[in-house]
mmCIF file of C-alpha atoms and ligand atoms in Angstrom:
data_model
loop_
_atom_site.group_PDB
_atom_site.id
_atom_site.type_symbol
_atom_site.label_atom_id
_atom_site.label_comp_id
_atom_site.label_asym_id
_atom_site.label_seq_id
_atom_site.Cartn_x
_atom_site.Cartn_y
_atom_site.Cartn_z
ATOM 1 C CA MET A 1 32.076 38.757 -119.546
ATOM 2 C CA THR A 2 30.957 36.398 -122.281
ATOM 3 C CA GLY A 3 30.354 32.668 -122.603
ATOM 4 C CA VAL A 4 28.462 30.473 -120.185
ATOM 5 C CA PHE A 5 29.379 32.507 -117.094
ATOM 6 C CA ALA A 6 27.850 35.749 -118.424
ATOM 7 C CA GLY A 7 24.726 35.381 -116.270
ATOM 8 C CA LEU A 8 26.648 35.322 -112.985
ATOM 9 C CA ALA A 9 26.280 38.819 -111.630
ATOM 10 C CA GLY A 10 29.000 40.072 -109.282
ATOM 11 C CA GLN A 11 30.586 36.633 -108.715
ATOM 12 C CA ASP A 12 34.081 37.244 -110.074
ATOM 13 C CA ALA A 13 35.888 34.915 -107.653
ATOM 14 C CA VAL A 14 33.482 32.066 -108.399
ATOM 15 C CA VAL A 15 33.818 32.578 -112.146
ATOM 16 C CA ALA A 16 37.613 32.476 -111.855
ATOM 17 C CA GLN A 17 37.466 29.252 -109.804
ATOM 18 C CA LEU A 18 35.058 27.529 -112.181
ATOM 19 C CA SER A 19 36.847 28.650 -115.360
ATOM 20 C CA LYS A 20 40.079 27.231 -114.010
ATOM 21 C CA ALA A 21 38.353 23.946 -113.156
ATOM 22 C CA ALA A 22 36.763 23.739 -116.607
ATOM 23 C CA SER A 23 40.138 24.183 -118.328
ATOM 24 C CA ALA A 24 41.626 21.535 -116.049
ATOM 25 C CA ALA A 25 38.737 19.226 -116.972
ATOM 26 C CA SER A 26 39.430 19.750 -120.684
ATOM 27 C CA ALA A 27 43.122 19.081 -120.134
ATOM 28 C CA LEU A 28 42.241 15.804 -118.382
ATOM 29 C CA LEU A 29 40.105 14.723 -121.337
ATOM 30 C CA ALA A 30 42.898 15.612 -123.751
ATOM 31 C CA GLY A 31 45.311 13.454 -121.761
ATOM 32 C CA GLU A 32 47.348 16.493 -120.715
ATOM 33 C CA ARG A 33 48.447 17.315 -117.225
ATOM 34 C CA PRO A 34 45.944 19.761 -115.678
ATOM 35 C CA GLU A 35 46.676 22.296 -112.984
ATOM 36 C CA PRO A 36 46.883 20.181 -109.816
ATOM 37 C CA GLY A 37 43.730 20.264 -107.707
ATOM 38 C CA ALA A 38 41.751 22.566 -110.013
ATOM 39 C CA MET A 39 39.218 19.902 -110.979
ATOM 40 C CA THR A 40 37.368 17.451 -108.762
ATOM 41 C CA HIS A 41 34.304 15.211 -109.151
ATOM 42 C CA ALA A 42 32.007 16.613 -106.467
ATOM 43 C CA TRP A 43 31.098 20.259 -105.990
ATOM 44 C CA LEU A 44 28.861 22.050 -103.549
ATOM 45 C CA PHE A 45 27.460 25.434 -104.605
ATOM 46 C CA THR A 46 26.371 27.533 -101.652
ATOM 47 C CA GLY A 47 25.046 31.063 -101.303
ATOM 48 C CA PRO A 48 21.993 32.993 -100.160
ATOM 49 C CA PRO A 49 18.709 32.533 -102.084
ATOM 50 C CA GLY A 50 18.836 34.231 -105.455
ATOM 51 C CA SER A 51 22.603 34.681 -105.507
ATOM 52 C CA GLY A 52 22.682 32.263 -108.405
ATOM 53 C CA ARG A 53 23.701 28.872 -106.943
ATOM 54 C CA SER A 54 21.907 26.889 -109.598
ATOM 55 C CA VAL A 55 22.862 29.350 -112.340
ATOM 56 C CA ALA A 56 26.513 28.882 -111.354
ATOM 57 C CA ALA A 57 26.150 25.098 -111.287
ATOM 58 C CA ARG A 58 24.355 25.091 -114.637
ATOM 59 C CA SER A 59 27.031 27.337 -116.190
ATOM 60 C CA PHE A 60 29.763 25.064 -114.877
ATOM 61 C CA ALA A 61 27.941 22.054 -116.347
ATOM 62 C CA ALA A 62 27.840 23.872 -119.707
ATOM 63 C CA ALA A 63 31.561 24.651 -119.485
ATOM 64 C CA LEU A 64 32.364 20.986 -118.754
ATOM 65 C CA LEU A 65 30.212 19.672 -121.592
ATOM 66 C CA CYS A 66 31.084 22.264 -124.254
ATOM 67 C CA PRO A 67 33.822 21.199 -126.726
ATOM 68 C CA SER A 68 35.271 24.727 -126.475
ATOM 69 C CA GLY A 69 35.085 25.010 -122.703
ATOM 70 C CA GLY A 70 31.844 26.993 -122.413
ATOM 71 C CA CYS A 71 31.408 29.251 -125.455
ATOM 72 C CA GLY A 72 27.747 29.890 -124.631
ATOM 73 C CA ASP A 73 26.358 29.445 -128.131
ATOM 74 C CA CYS A 74 27.197 26.000 -129.521
ATOM 75 C CA ALA A 75 24.571 23.231 -129.628
ATOM 76 C CA SER A 76 25.927 21.689 -126.406
ATOM 77 C CA CYS A 77 25.800 24.978 -124.468
ATOM 78 C CA ARG A 78 22.275 25.672 -125.688
ATOM 79 C CA GLN A 79 21.115 22.182 -124.708
ATOM 80 C CA VAL A 80 22.516 22.627 -121.211
ATOM 81 C CA GLN A 81 20.662 25.936 -120.848
ATOM 82 C CA ALA A 82 17.444 24.313 -122.078
ATOM 83 C CA GLY A 83 17.978 21.336 -119.768
ATOM 84 C CA THR A 84 17.890 18.853 -122.648
ATOM 85 C CA HIS A 85 21.566 17.811 -122.875
ATOM 86 C CA ALA A 86 21.899 14.018 -122.865
ATOM 87 C CA ASP A 87 24.818 14.103 -120.397
ATOM 88 C CA LEU A 88 23.224 16.510 -117.959
ATOM 89 C CA MET A 89 20.907 15.106 -115.321
ATOM 90 C CA LEU A 90 18.914 17.872 -113.667
ATOM 91 C CA ILE A 91 17.472 16.700 -110.389
ATOM 92 C CA ARG A 92 14.859 18.521 -108.345
ATOM 93 C CA PRO A 93 13.048 17.226 -105.295
ATOM 94 C CA ASP A 94 9.608 15.864 -106.178
ATOM 95 C CA GLY A 95 7.941 17.372 -103.198
ATOM 96 C CA LEU A 96 9.315 18.715 -99.981
ATOM 97 C CA SER A 97 12.297 16.383 -100.065
ATOM 98 C CA TYR A 98 14.285 13.868 -102.078
ATOM 99 C CA GLY A 99 13.173 10.341 -101.301
ATOM 100 C CA VAL A 100 15.471 7.359 -101.125
ATOM 101 C CA LYS A 101 14.002 5.718 -104.227
ATOM 102 C CA GLN A 102 14.428 8.823 -106.334
ATOM 103 C CA THR A 103 18.037 9.078 -105.182
ATOM 104 C CA ARG A 104 18.860 5.393 -105.792
ATOM 105 C CA ASP A 105 17.509 5.575 -109.349
ATOM 106 C CA LEU A 106 19.564 8.647 -109.876
ATOM 107 C CA VAL A 107 22.767 7.127 -108.536
ATOM 108 C CA LEU A 108 22.360 4.182 -110.894
ATOM 109 C CA ARG A 109 21.790 6.347 -113.932
ATOM 110 C CA ALA A 110 24.602 8.710 -112.986
ATOM 111 C CA ALA A 111 27.186 5.939 -113.149
ATOM 112 C CA GLY A 112 26.722 5.481 -116.911
ATOM 113 C CA ALA A 113 29.363 6.632 -119.382
ATOM 114 C CA PRO A 114 28.781 10.040 -121.004
ATOM 115 C CA THR A 115 27.183 9.786 -124.437
ATOM 116 C CA GLY A 116 28.987 12.875 -125.742
ATOM 117 C CA GLY A 117 32.408 11.566 -124.730
ATOM 118 C CA ARG A 118 33.133 14.321 -122.200
ATOM 119 C CA TRP A 119 31.500 14.175 -118.771
ATOM 120 C CA ARG A 120 28.262 13.082 -117.236
ATOM 121 C CA VAL A 121 27.047 15.890 -115.000
ATOM 122 C CA VAL A 122 24.464 15.454 -112.255
ATOM 123 C CA LEU A 123 23.014 18.717 -110.982
ATOM 124 C CA PHE A 124 21.184 18.419 -107.680
ATOM 125 C CA GLU A 125 19.206 21.538 -106.845
ATOM 126 C CA ASP A 126 18.231 21.978 -103.194
ATOM 127 C CA ALA A 127 20.503 19.134 -102.087
ATOM 128 C CA ASP A 128 19.671 20.164 -98.510
ATOM 129 C CA ARG A 129 16.238 18.616 -99.052
ATOM 130 C CA CYS A 130 17.641 15.081 -99.105
ATOM 131 C CA THR A 131 16.117 12.772 -96.556
ATOM 132 C CA GLU A 132 18.659 10.947 -94.401
ATOM 133 C CA GLN A 133 18.426 7.684 -96.366
ATOM 134 C CA ALA A 134 18.626 9.583 -99.629
ATOM 135 C CA ALA A 135 21.771 11.293 -98.354
ATOM 136 C CA ASN A 136 23.285 7.884 -97.608
ATOM 137 C CA ALA A 137 22.588 6.664 -101.136
ATOM 138 C CA LEU A 138 24.141 9.841 -102.486
ATOM 139 C CA LEU A 139 27.159 9.576 -100.213
ATOM 140 C CA LYS A 140 28.055 6.169 -101.619
ATOM 141 C CA ALA A 141 28.040 7.559 -105.154
ATOM 142 C CA ILE A 142 30.274 10.455 -104.188
ATOM 143 C CA GLU A 143 32.646 8.252 -102.218
ATOM 144 C CA GLU A 144 33.191 5.880 -105.105
ATOM 145 C CA PRO A 145 32.839 8.138 -108.115
ATOM 146 C CA ALA A 146 32.415 6.829 -111.643
ATOM 147 C CA PRO A 147 35.445 8.073 -113.606
ATOM 148 C CA ARG A 148 33.594 10.526 -115.821
ATOM 149 C CA THR A 149 30.743 11.607 -113.540
ATOM 150 C CA VAL A 150 30.730 15.056 -111.938
ATOM 151 C CA TRP A 151 28.299 15.842 -109.100
ATOM 152 C CA LEU A 152 27.094 19.408 -108.625
ATOM 153 C CA LEU A 153 25.088 19.956 -105.444
ATOM 154 C CA CYS A 154 23.376 23.213 -104.504
ATOM 155 C CA ALA A 155 22.391 24.262 -100.970
ATOM 156 C CA PRO A 156 21.969 27.545 -99.056
ATOM 157 C CA SER A 157 25.044 26.801 -96.927
ATOM 158 C CA ALA A 158 27.544 23.980 -96.439
ATOM 159 C CA GLU A 159 26.070 23.326 -92.980
ATOM 160 C CA ASP A 160 22.811 22.279 -94.617
ATOM 161 C CA LEU A 161 24.400 19.001 -95.733
ATOM 162 C CA VAL A 162 25.525 16.130 -93.577
ATOM 163 C CA PRO A 163 29.254 16.443 -92.787
ATOM 164 C CA THR A 164 30.104 13.189 -94.593
ATOM 165 C CA ILE A 165 28.846 14.590 -97.895
ATOM 166 C CA ARG A 166 30.047 18.127 -97.294
ATOM 167 C CA SER A 167 33.606 16.993 -96.601
ATOM 168 C CA ARG A 168 33.791 15.206 -99.955
ATOM 169 C CA CYS A 169 32.744 18.228 -101.995
ATOM 170 C CA ARG A 170 34.702 21.247 -103.162
ATOM 171 C CA VAL A 171 32.696 24.206 -101.858
ATOM 172 C CA VAL A 172 31.912 27.116 -104.173
ATOM 173 C CA THR A 173 30.629 30.115 -102.210
ATOM 174 C CA LEU A 174 28.496 32.683 -103.969
ATOM 175 C CA VAL A 175 28.136 36.102 -102.406
ATOM 176 C CA VAL A 176 25.183 38.497 -102.394
ATOM 177 C CA PRO A 177 25.905 40.437 -105.585
ATOM 178 C CA ALA A 178 25.971 44.242 -105.573
ATOM 179 C CA SER A 179 22.807 45.898 -106.910
ATOM 180 C CA SER A 180 24.821 47.505 -109.682
ATOM 181 C CA ALA A 181 26.038 44.072 -110.862
ATOM 182 C CA VAL A 182 22.485 42.679 -110.816
ATOM 183 C CA ALA A 183 21.157 45.733 -112.686
ATOM 184 C CA ASN A 184 23.915 45.312 -115.239
ATOM 185 C CA VAL A 185 22.765 41.760 -116.011
ATOM 186 C CA LEU A 186 19.151 42.910 -116.386
ATOM 187 C CA VAL A 187 20.224 45.638 -118.795
ATOM 188 C CA THR A 188 22.623 43.609 -120.933
ATOM 189 C CA ARG A 189 20.887 40.227 -120.862
ATOM 190 C CA ASP A 190 17.212 41.166 -120.701
ATOM 191 C CA GLY A 191 17.273 44.598 -122.356
ATOM 192 C CA ILE A 192 15.629 46.306 -119.370
ATOM 193 C CA ASP A 193 15.844 50.087 -119.035
ATOM 194 C CA PRO A 194 18.807 50.987 -116.707
ATOM 195 C CA ALA A 195 16.890 53.106 -114.165
ATOM 196 C CA ARG A 196 14.163 50.495 -113.844
ATOM 197 C CA ALA A 197 16.768 47.722 -113.605
ATOM 198 C CA LEU A 198 18.582 49.472 -110.763
ATOM 199 C CA ALA A 199 15.387 50.119 -108.796
ATOM 200 C CA ALA A 200 14.374 46.461 -109.176
ATOM 201 C CA ALA A 201 17.873 45.255 -108.244
ATOM 202 C CA ARG A 202 17.808 47.355 -105.050
ATOM 203 C CA ALA A 203 14.365 46.086 -104.112
ATOM 204 C CA ALA A 204 15.443 42.490 -104.703
ATOM 205 C CA GLN A 205 18.616 42.891 -102.607
ATOM 206 C CA GLY A 206 20.900 40.806 -104.771
ATOM 207 C CA HIS A 207 18.295 38.227 -105.839
ATOM 208 C CA VAL A 208 18.774 38.201 -109.618
ATOM 209 C CA GLY A 209 15.638 36.248 -110.580
ATOM 210 C CA ARG A 210 13.440 38.281 -108.263
ATOM 211 C CA ALA A 211 14.916 41.535 -109.598
ATOM 212 C CA ARG A 212 14.065 40.427 -113.113
ATOM 213 C CA ARG A 213 10.480 39.539 -112.133
ATOM 214 C CA LEU A 214 10.016 42.893 -110.375
ATOM 215 C CA ALA A 215 11.261 44.695 -113.478
ATOM 216 C CA VAL A 216 9.191 42.815 -116.065
ATOM 217 C CA ASP A 217 6.117 41.464 -114.255
ATOM 218 C CA PRO A 218 3.663 44.186 -113.177
ATOM 219 C CA SER A 219 1.795 41.778 -110.877
ATOM 220 C CA ALA A 220 5.015 40.945 -108.960
ATOM 221 C CA ALA A 221 5.676 44.657 -108.514
ATOM 222 C CA ALA A 222 2.082 45.184 -107.372
ATOM 223 C CA ARG A 223 2.376 42.396 -104.783
ATOM 224 C CA ARG A 224 5.546 43.954 -103.418
ATOM 225 C CA ALA A 225 3.753 47.293 -103.165
ATOM 226 C CA ASP A 226 0.984 45.521 -101.198
ATOM 227 C CA VAL A 227 3.498 44.112 -98.744
ATOM 228 C CA LEU A 228 5.148 47.493 -98.259
ATOM 229 C CA ARG A 229 1.801 49.096 -97.464
ATOM 230 C CA VAL A 230 1.604 47.039 -94.284
ATOM 231 C CA PRO A 231 3.910 49.252 -92.159
ATOM 232 C CA LEU A 232 1.997 52.400 -93.086
ATOM 233 C CA GLN A 233 -1.458 50.947 -92.677
ATOM 234 C CA ALA A 234 -1.138 48.588 -89.697
ATOM 235 C CA VAL A 235 -2.005 51.286 -87.175
ATOM 236 C CA SER A 236 -4.762 49.630 -85.170
ATOM 237 C CA LEU A 237 -6.551 46.328 -84.653
ATOM 238 C CA GLY A 238 -8.995 46.444 -87.589
ATOM 239 C CA PRO A 239 -6.526 47.284 -90.347
ATOM 240 C CA ALA A 240 -3.942 44.913 -88.828
ATOM 241 C CA LEU A 241 -6.307 41.948 -89.146
ATOM 242 C CA ALA A 242 -7.390 42.950 -92.645
ATOM 243 C CA LEU A 243 -3.757 43.279 -93.743
ATOM 244 C CA ALA A 244 -2.937 39.846 -92.336
ATOM 245 C CA ALA A 245 -5.760 38.286 -94.339
ATOM 246 C CA SER A 246 -4.651 40.019 -97.514
ATOM 247 C CA LEU A 247 -0.976 39.046 -97.019
ATOM 248 C CA VAL A 248 -1.912 35.391 -96.712
ATOM 249 C CA LYS A 249 -4.338 35.559 -99.627
ATOM 250 C CA THR A 250 -1.832 37.272 -101.916
ATOM 251 C CA ALA A 251 0.810 34.672 -101.109
ATOM 252 C CA GLU A 252 -1.670 31.899 -101.840
ATOM 253 C CA GLU A 253 -2.642 33.430 -105.175
ATOM 254 C CA GLU A 254 0.949 33.882 -106.207
ATOM 255 C CA ALA A 255 1.800 30.309 -105.200
ATOM 256 C CA LYS A 256 -1.201 29.048 -107.134
ATOM 257 C CA ALA A 257 -0.091 30.861 -110.271
ATOM 258 C CA VAL A 258 3.401 29.404 -109.935
ATOM 259 C CA THR A 259 2.288 25.810 -109.344
ATOM 260 C CA GLU A 260 -0.410 25.784 -112.018
ATOM 261 C CA GLU A 261 2.187 26.782 -114.558
ATOM 262 C CA LEU A 262 4.235 23.706 -113.552
ATOM 263 C CA ASP A 263 1.444 21.184 -112.925
ATOM 264 C CA GLU A 264 -0.399 21.056 -116.233
ATOM 265 C CA PRO A 265 2.623 20.383 -118.506
ATOM 266 C CA GLU A 266 3.678 17.583 -116.131
ATOM 267 C CA ARG A 267 0.277 15.913 -116.297
ATOM 268 C CA ASP A 268 0.317 16.378 -120.054
ATOM 269 C CA SER A 269 3.667 14.722 -120.582
ATOM 270 C CA LEU A 270 2.649 11.828 -118.318
ATOM 271 C CA ARG A 271 -0.479 11.274 -120.434
ATOM 272 C CA LYS A 272 1.641 11.357 -123.583
ATOM 273 C CA ALA A 273 4.158 8.926 -122.093
ATOM 274 C CA PHE A 274 1.316 6.468 -121.524
ATOM 275 C CA GLY A 275 0.032 7.026 -125.059
ATOM 276 C CA GLU A 276 -3.360 8.372 -124.062
ATOM 277 C CA GLY A 277 -5.762 8.443 -126.987
ATOM 278 C CA SER A 278 -4.189 5.471 -128.760
ATOM 279 C CA THR A 279 -6.094 2.257 -129.439
ATOM 280 C CA GLY A 280 -5.197 -1.394 -129.798
ATOM 281 C CA LYS A 281 -3.964 -4.274 -127.699
ATOM 282 C CA GLY A 282 -2.753 -3.516 -124.185
ATOM 283 C CA VAL A 283 -4.330 -0.078 -124.017
ATOM 284 C CA ALA A 284 -6.666 -0.931 -121.147
ATOM 285 C CA LYS A 285 -3.730 -2.231 -119.133
ATOM 286 C CA ALA A 286 -1.660 0.842 -119.901
ATOM 287 C CA MET A 287 -4.537 3.080 -118.804
ATOM 288 C CA ARG A 288 -4.649 1.338 -115.428
ATOM 289 C CA GLY A 289 -0.910 1.926 -115.080
ATOM 290 C CA MET A 290 -1.431 5.552 -115.918
ATOM 291 C CA ALA A 291 -4.011 6.024 -113.183
ATOM 292 C CA GLY A 292 -1.446 4.918 -110.595
ATOM 293 C CA ALA A 293 1.305 7.091 -112.029
ATOM 294 C CA MET A 294 -1.065 10.052 -112.200
ATOM 295 C CA LYS A 295 -1.959 9.581 -108.543
ATOM 296 C CA ASP A 296 1.770 9.615 -107.644
ATOM 297 C CA LEU A 297 2.316 12.724 -109.709
ATOM 298 C CA GLU A 298 -0.612 14.518 -108.098
ATOM 299 C CA ASP A 299 0.660 13.653 -104.624
ATOM 300 C CA ARG A 300 4.042 15.090 -105.510
ATOM 301 C CA GLN A 301 2.454 18.180 -107.000
ATOM 302 C CA LYS A 302 0.420 18.680 -103.856
ATOM 303 C CA SER A 303 3.432 18.665 -101.599
ATOM 304 C CA ARG A 304 5.271 20.957 -103.989
ATOM 305 C CA ALA A 305 2.300 23.362 -103.841
ATOM 306 C CA THR A 306 2.609 23.366 -100.044
ATOM 307 C CA ARG A 307 6.290 24.186 -100.316
ATOM 308 C CA VAL A 308 5.727 27.001 -102.837
ATOM 309 C CA LYS A 309 2.982 28.491 -100.668
ATOM 310 C CA ARG A 310 5.278 28.497 -97.666
ATOM 311 C CA ASP A 311 8.193 29.982 -99.628
ATOM 312 C CA THR A 312 6.016 32.709 -101.124
ATOM 313 C CA LEU A 313 4.685 33.866 -97.777
ATOM 314 C CA ASP A 314 8.203 33.749 -96.362
ATOM 315 C CA GLN A 315 9.398 35.955 -99.210
ATOM 316 C CA ALA A 316 6.756 38.556 -98.300
ATOM 317 C CA LEU A 317 7.828 38.432 -94.636
ATOM 318 C CA LEU A 318 11.460 38.913 -95.601
ATOM 319 C CA GLU A 319 10.508 41.980 -97.626
ATOM 320 C CA LEU A 320 8.678 43.346 -94.636
ATOM 321 C CA ALA A 321 11.699 42.708 -92.411
ATOM 322 C CA GLN A 322 13.866 44.434 -94.983
ATOM 323 C CA PHE A 323 11.599 47.471 -94.837
ATOM 324 C CA TYR A 324 12.101 47.795 -91.076
ATOM 325 C CA ARG A 325 15.812 47.172 -91.491
ATOM 326 C CA ASP A 326 15.838 50.198 -93.805
ATOM 327 C CA VAL A 327 13.822 52.173 -91.225
ATOM 328 C CA LEU A 328 16.429 51.291 -88.636
ATOM 329 C CA ALA A 329 19.231 52.381 -90.971
ATOM 330 C CA VAL A 330 17.542 55.758 -91.443
ATOM 331 C CA GLN A 331 16.959 56.102 -87.683
ATOM 332 C CA PHE A 332 20.634 55.452 -86.997
ATOM 333 C CA GLY A 333 21.826 57.457 -89.995
ATOM 334 C CA ALA A 334 23.714 54.401 -91.270
ATOM 335 C CA ASP A 335 25.276 54.677 -94.703
ATOM 336 C CA VAL A 336 23.831 51.566 -96.378
ATOM 337 C CA GLU A 337 22.003 50.980 -99.626
ATOM 338 C CA LEU A 338 18.243 51.086 -99.027
ATOM 339 C CA ALA A 339 15.812 48.711 -100.718
ATOM 340 C CA THR A 340 12.681 50.740 -100.089
ATOM 341 C CA PRO A 341 11.301 53.985 -101.567
ATOM 342 C CA GLU A 342 12.611 56.675 -99.254
ATOM 343 C CA ALA A 343 9.461 58.737 -98.672
ATOM 344 C CA ASP A 344 7.708 55.908 -96.789
ATOM 345 C CA LEU A 345 10.812 55.160 -94.790
ATOM 346 C CA HIS A 346 11.338 58.680 -93.564
ATOM 347 C CA LYS A 347 7.736 59.004 -92.520
ATOM 348 C CA ILE A 348 7.966 55.911 -90.302
ATOM 349 C CA ALA A 349 11.532 56.530 -89.174
ATOM 350 C CA SER A 350 10.698 59.988 -87.868
ATOM 351 C CA THR A 351 7.559 58.950 -85.987
ATOM 352 C CA THR A 352 8.852 55.792 -84.239
ATOM 353 C CA THR A 353 11.858 54.808 -82.136
ATOM 354 C CA PRO A 354 14.695 52.400 -83.029
ATOM 355 C CA GLU A 355 13.580 50.200 -80.094
ATOM 356 C CA SER A 356 10.101 49.777 -81.566
ATOM 357 C CA THR A 357 11.605 49.095 -84.994
ATOM 358 C CA LEU A 358 13.678 46.291 -83.486
ATOM 359 C CA ARG A 359 10.615 44.864 -81.746
ATOM 360 C CA ARG A 360 8.790 44.886 -85.083
ATOM 361 C CA ILE A 361 11.627 43.055 -86.803
ATOM 362 C CA GLN A 362 11.536 40.486 -84.009
ATOM 363 C CA ALA A 363 7.789 40.034 -84.488
ATOM 364 C CA ILE A 364 8.355 39.284 -88.165
ATOM 365 C CA MET A 365 11.108 36.775 -87.402
ATOM 366 C CA ARG A 366 8.921 35.106 -84.790
ATOM 367 C CA CYS A 367 6.152 34.781 -87.370
ATOM 368 C CA ARG A 368 8.553 33.130 -89.843
ATOM 369 C CA GLU A 369 9.608 30.695 -87.165
ATOM 370 C CA ARG A 370 6.019 29.860 -86.237
ATOM 371 C CA LEU A 371 5.230 29.140 -89.875
ATOM 372 C CA THR A 372 8.027 26.564 -90.028
ATOM 373 C CA LEU A 373 6.386 24.930 -86.992
ATOM 374 C CA ASN A 374 3.173 24.536 -89.011
ATOM 375 C CA VAL A 375 1.109 27.096 -87.138
ATOM 376 C CA ALA A 376 -1.893 28.059 -89.294
ATOM 377 C CA PRO A 377 -0.583 30.854 -91.567
ATOM 378 C CA LEU A 378 -3.410 33.303 -90.928
ATOM 379 C CA LEU A 379 -3.021 32.916 -87.165
ATOM 380 C CA ALA A 380 0.726 33.512 -87.219
ATOM 381 C CA VAL A 381 0.458 36.472 -89.598
ATOM 382 C CA GLU A 382 -2.369 38.106 -87.591
ATOM 383 C CA GLU A 383 -0.263 37.878 -84.470
ATOM 384 C CA MET A 384 2.540 39.580 -86.379
ATOM 385 C CA THR A 385 0.506 42.431 -87.888
ATOM 386 C CA LEU A 386 -0.968 43.114 -84.437
ATOM 387 C CA ALA A 387 2.550 43.357 -83.034
ATOM 388 C CA LEU A 388 3.485 45.662 -85.899
ATOM 389 C CA SER A 389 0.515 47.913 -85.163
ATOM 390 C CA THR A 390 1.422 48.357 -81.502
ATOM 391 C CA GLY A 391 5.192 48.370 -81.955
HETATM 392 ZN ZN1 ZN B 401 29.699 25.780 -126.179
#
C-alpha cells in the first residue's frame, strides 16, 4: 500500500472506506457527481488505543487536502504529516478535558473558508474528553456545517460521545491489527529488523506506536521487562511492597520524560510569541501579559502531566493483566498468540491454578478502577501486588 494510508497497519476495510470518501470529495470539488453517500462532513474514528485512530484521521485529512487525492509526498501531504498545513486544525485537549472556551474559539475558526481551495479539516483527538458545554458548542457546528469544513473526531468508542454528536457522524471503526501487519509497518516504514519487529508487535498487542517504541527505545523495553518481573518476584509481603513502589516510580519517571519533552518547547514558543528579549515601547506591558499567559500554560501542563502519569501507570497494569491472560491461555491450552516470553509463562502456568490466575487478573482490574477513583497510586498498587503474591 502506498500514499497517505501506508501507515495504517491491518486496516484494509477502513482504508477502502476512506479512499472511496476521498475520491467522492474530489469529485464534489470538481463539480462532478460523486458516489452517493461516500462523503460526509463529520466523521468519528473509533478503535482501541494504539489501533491508529488519529493516524487514520490524519491520513484522511491528507487525502482530502492533497490535489492528487493523497499521494503521500507532495507539499500538501507533507504539511499535513508535519501538522503545519494551513487548512488543517489539529486540536488536542489542553489538560484533562476540552473546555468550552477552547471549543468555541475552535468552532469560530473552523467556519472559515479553506485557504488552499479544497477543504478545511478539523481533527479533534480524544473527542471523548469534551466537557458537556464544550460538546454543546461542538454539536452546533456539526449540526450546521460550513460548506467546506470537515470534522474528524477520534474516540475509543462511539459510546464515549454524547448521542447527539455520535448520531451526526459517520463512524469509522478501526480493529486491533494483527501482529504480522504491525511488524510489517515497522519493517517497511522504520527499517526495523523483521524478527525484532515481530517480537515488539506481539508484546504491544496491536498498538503500533508502542510496538515501535519497544523496538527502538531500549529504556521502553527495559521498563516492560521490569513490569513482567512482577509475577515472578511477587512471592511474599516484602518483595510485593518493593515491587509496588518500583512500579509507581517507573511510571512516574516515564511520565516525567514524556511531559518534559512537551513542556519546554511550549514555554519557548510562548516566550517567542510575546517577543521576550526585545526592547522598546510597550515591552513592559507585553511582559505583564506574558506572565498571565505563562501561568495559564503551566496550569494546563500540570493537568496534562497528571493525565500522562495516570495513563503510563495504566499501561503498565494492562501489560501485567496481559501476562496473566497469557498464563491462563497456557493453563487452558488455548491456541492464541502470546505476548509474553514463553519461559516465564510456563513456569507460572505450571505452578499455579487457573482460578488463582483469574483472581490475579481481577486484582489488577480492581487496581485500575481504584486509580480512576483517585486512590493514592502507591496504596492501590500495593494492594494489588499483595493480592498477586497470595493469589
Ligand atoms: Zn499529496
